[in-house]
GROMACS .gro file of C-alpha atoms in nm:
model
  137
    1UNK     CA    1   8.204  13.167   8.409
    2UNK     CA    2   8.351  12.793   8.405
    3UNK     CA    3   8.537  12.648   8.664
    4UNK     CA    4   8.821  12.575   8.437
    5UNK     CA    5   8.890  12.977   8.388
    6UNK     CA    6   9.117  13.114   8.622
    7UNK     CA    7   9.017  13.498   8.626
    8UNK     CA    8   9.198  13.782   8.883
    9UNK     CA    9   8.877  13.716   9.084
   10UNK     CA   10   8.909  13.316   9.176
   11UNK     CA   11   9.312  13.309   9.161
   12UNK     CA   12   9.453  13.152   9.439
   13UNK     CA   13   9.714  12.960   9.583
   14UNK     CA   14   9.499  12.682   9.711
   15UNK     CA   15   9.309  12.730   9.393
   16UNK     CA   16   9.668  12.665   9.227
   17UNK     CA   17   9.721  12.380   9.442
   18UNK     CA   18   9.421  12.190   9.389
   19UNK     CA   19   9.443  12.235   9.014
   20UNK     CA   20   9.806  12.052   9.034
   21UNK     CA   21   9.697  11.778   9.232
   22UNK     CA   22   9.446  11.733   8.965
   23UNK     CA   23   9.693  11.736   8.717
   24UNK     CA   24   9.911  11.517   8.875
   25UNK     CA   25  10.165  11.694   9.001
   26UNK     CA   26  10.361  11.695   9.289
   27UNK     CA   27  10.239  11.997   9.528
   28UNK     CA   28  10.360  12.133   9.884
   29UNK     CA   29  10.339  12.501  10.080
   30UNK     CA   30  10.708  12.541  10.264
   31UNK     CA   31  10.669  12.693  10.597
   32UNK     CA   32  10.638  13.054  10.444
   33UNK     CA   33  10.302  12.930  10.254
   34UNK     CA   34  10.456  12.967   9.936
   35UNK     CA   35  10.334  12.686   9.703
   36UNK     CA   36  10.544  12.498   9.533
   37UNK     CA   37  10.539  12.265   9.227
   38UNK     CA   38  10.753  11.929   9.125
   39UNK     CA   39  10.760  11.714   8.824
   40UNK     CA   40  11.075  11.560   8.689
   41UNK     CA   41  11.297  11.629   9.006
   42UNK     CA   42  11.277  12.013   8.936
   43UNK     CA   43  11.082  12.231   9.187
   44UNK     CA   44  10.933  12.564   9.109
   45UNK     CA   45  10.738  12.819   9.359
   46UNK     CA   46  10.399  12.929   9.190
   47UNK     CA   47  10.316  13.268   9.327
   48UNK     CA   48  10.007  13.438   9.189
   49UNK     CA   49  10.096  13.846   9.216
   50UNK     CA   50   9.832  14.039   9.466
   51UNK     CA   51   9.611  14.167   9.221
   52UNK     CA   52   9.535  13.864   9.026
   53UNK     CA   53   9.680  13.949   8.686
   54UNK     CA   54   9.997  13.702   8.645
   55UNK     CA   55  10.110  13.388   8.802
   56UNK     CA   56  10.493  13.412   8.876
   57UNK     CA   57  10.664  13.070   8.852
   58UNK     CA   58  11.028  13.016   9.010
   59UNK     CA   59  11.277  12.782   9.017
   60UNK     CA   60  11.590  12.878   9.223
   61UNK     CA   61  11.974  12.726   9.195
   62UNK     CA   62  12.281  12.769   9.370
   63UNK     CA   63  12.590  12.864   9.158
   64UNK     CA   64  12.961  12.717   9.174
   65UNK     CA   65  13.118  12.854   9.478
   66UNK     CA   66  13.403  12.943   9.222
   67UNK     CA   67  13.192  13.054   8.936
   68UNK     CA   68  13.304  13.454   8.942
   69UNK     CA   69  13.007  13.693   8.874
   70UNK     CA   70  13.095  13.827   8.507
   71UNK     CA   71  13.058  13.406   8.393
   72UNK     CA   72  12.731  13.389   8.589
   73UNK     CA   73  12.608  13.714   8.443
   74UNK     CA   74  12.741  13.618   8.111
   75UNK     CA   75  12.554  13.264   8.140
   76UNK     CA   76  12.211  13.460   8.224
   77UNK     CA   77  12.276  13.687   7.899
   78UNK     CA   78  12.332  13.364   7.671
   79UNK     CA   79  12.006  13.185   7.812
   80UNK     CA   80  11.796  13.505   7.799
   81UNK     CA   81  11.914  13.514   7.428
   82UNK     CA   82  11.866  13.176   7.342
   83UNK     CA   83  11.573  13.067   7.501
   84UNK     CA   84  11.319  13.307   7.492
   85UNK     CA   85  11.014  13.208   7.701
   86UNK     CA   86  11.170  13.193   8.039
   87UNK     CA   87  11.446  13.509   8.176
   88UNK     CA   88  11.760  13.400   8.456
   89UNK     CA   89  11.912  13.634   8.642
   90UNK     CA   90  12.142  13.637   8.954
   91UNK     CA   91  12.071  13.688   9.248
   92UNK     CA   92  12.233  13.910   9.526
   93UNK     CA   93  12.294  13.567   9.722
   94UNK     CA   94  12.492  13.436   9.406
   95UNK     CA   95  12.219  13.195   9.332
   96UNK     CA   96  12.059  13.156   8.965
   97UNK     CA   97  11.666  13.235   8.936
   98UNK     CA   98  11.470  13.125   8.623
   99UNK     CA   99  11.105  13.278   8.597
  100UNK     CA  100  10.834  13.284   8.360
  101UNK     CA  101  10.523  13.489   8.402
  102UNK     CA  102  10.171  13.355   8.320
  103UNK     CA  103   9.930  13.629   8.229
  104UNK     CA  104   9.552  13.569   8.393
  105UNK     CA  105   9.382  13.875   8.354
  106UNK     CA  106   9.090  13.820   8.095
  107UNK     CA  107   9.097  13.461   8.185
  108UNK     CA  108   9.311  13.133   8.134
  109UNK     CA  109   9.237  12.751   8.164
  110UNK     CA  110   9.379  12.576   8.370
  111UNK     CA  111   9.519  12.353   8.134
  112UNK     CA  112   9.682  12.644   7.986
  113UNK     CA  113   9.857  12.679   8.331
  114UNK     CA  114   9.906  12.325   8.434
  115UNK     CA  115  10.091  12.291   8.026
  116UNK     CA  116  10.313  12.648   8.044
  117UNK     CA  117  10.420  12.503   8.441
  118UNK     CA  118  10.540  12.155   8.265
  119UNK     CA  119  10.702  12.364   8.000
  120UNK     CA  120  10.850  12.607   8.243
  121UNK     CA  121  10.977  12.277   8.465
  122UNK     CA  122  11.104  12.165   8.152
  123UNK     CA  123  11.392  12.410   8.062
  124UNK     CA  124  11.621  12.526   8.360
  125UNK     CA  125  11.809  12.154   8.320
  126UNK     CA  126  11.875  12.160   7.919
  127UNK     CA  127  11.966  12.537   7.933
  128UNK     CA  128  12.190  12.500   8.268
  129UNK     CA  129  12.355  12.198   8.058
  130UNK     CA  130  12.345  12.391   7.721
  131UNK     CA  131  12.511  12.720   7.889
  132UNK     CA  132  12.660  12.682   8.192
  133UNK     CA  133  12.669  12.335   8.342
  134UNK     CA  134  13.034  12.412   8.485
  135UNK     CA  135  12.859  12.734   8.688
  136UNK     CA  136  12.552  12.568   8.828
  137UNK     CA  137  12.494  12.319   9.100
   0.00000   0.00000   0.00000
């Protein structure tokens, strides 16, 4: 099996890490371990689920302190509608979560992963400014 495959067997965080670095990307574990991932001033956590099959990635925002629930809920529904490849929803803290799931079971390069995180980084700023740029900070 090549070194470029990420399989259930050889996923890791510091497997994840490494494989940014090499990519050029800015990399960092906060004080929980969690990994996380910068490029472009946006920040996601890369969290690779226990059994190996997806990687999780997650990029967390705080909402308006005025922004009422039924426009933050409303603003999830609009960019889950519009912008397929990622899904927001609100959390119980009143923050804003974007996510995007990368499957890894059967194998996936790690260009594969190192492209759909750049994509993923890509989106929550157009989409916040497309949808709801009066409800996010």
């Amino acid at each position: 099996m090549s070194s470029d495959l990420l399989t259930p067997e050889n996923l890791s965080k510091d497997v994840l890490k490494s494989m940014y670095d090499a990519a050029y990307m800015e990399t960092s574990f906060d004080d929980d371990g969690d990994l996380r991932v910068e490029e472009g001033g946006i920040r996601c956590f890369v969290m690779p689920s226990d059994d190996g099959d997806r990687i999780q990635l997650l990029s967390l925002f705080g909402a308006d302190s005025n922004a009422r629930r039924e426009d933050l809920l409303e603003f999830a529904n609009r960019v889950n509608a519009g912008i397929i490849i990622i899904r927001v929803s609100i959390r119980g803290n009143g923050g804003i979560a974007f996510d995007y799931d990368i499957p890894v079971r059967g194998g996936i390069t790690k260009q594969a992963v190192v492209l759909a995180t750049k994509r993923f980084l890509a989106i929550p700023i157009p989409a916040i400014r497309q949808y709801g740029s009066d409800l996010v900070q």
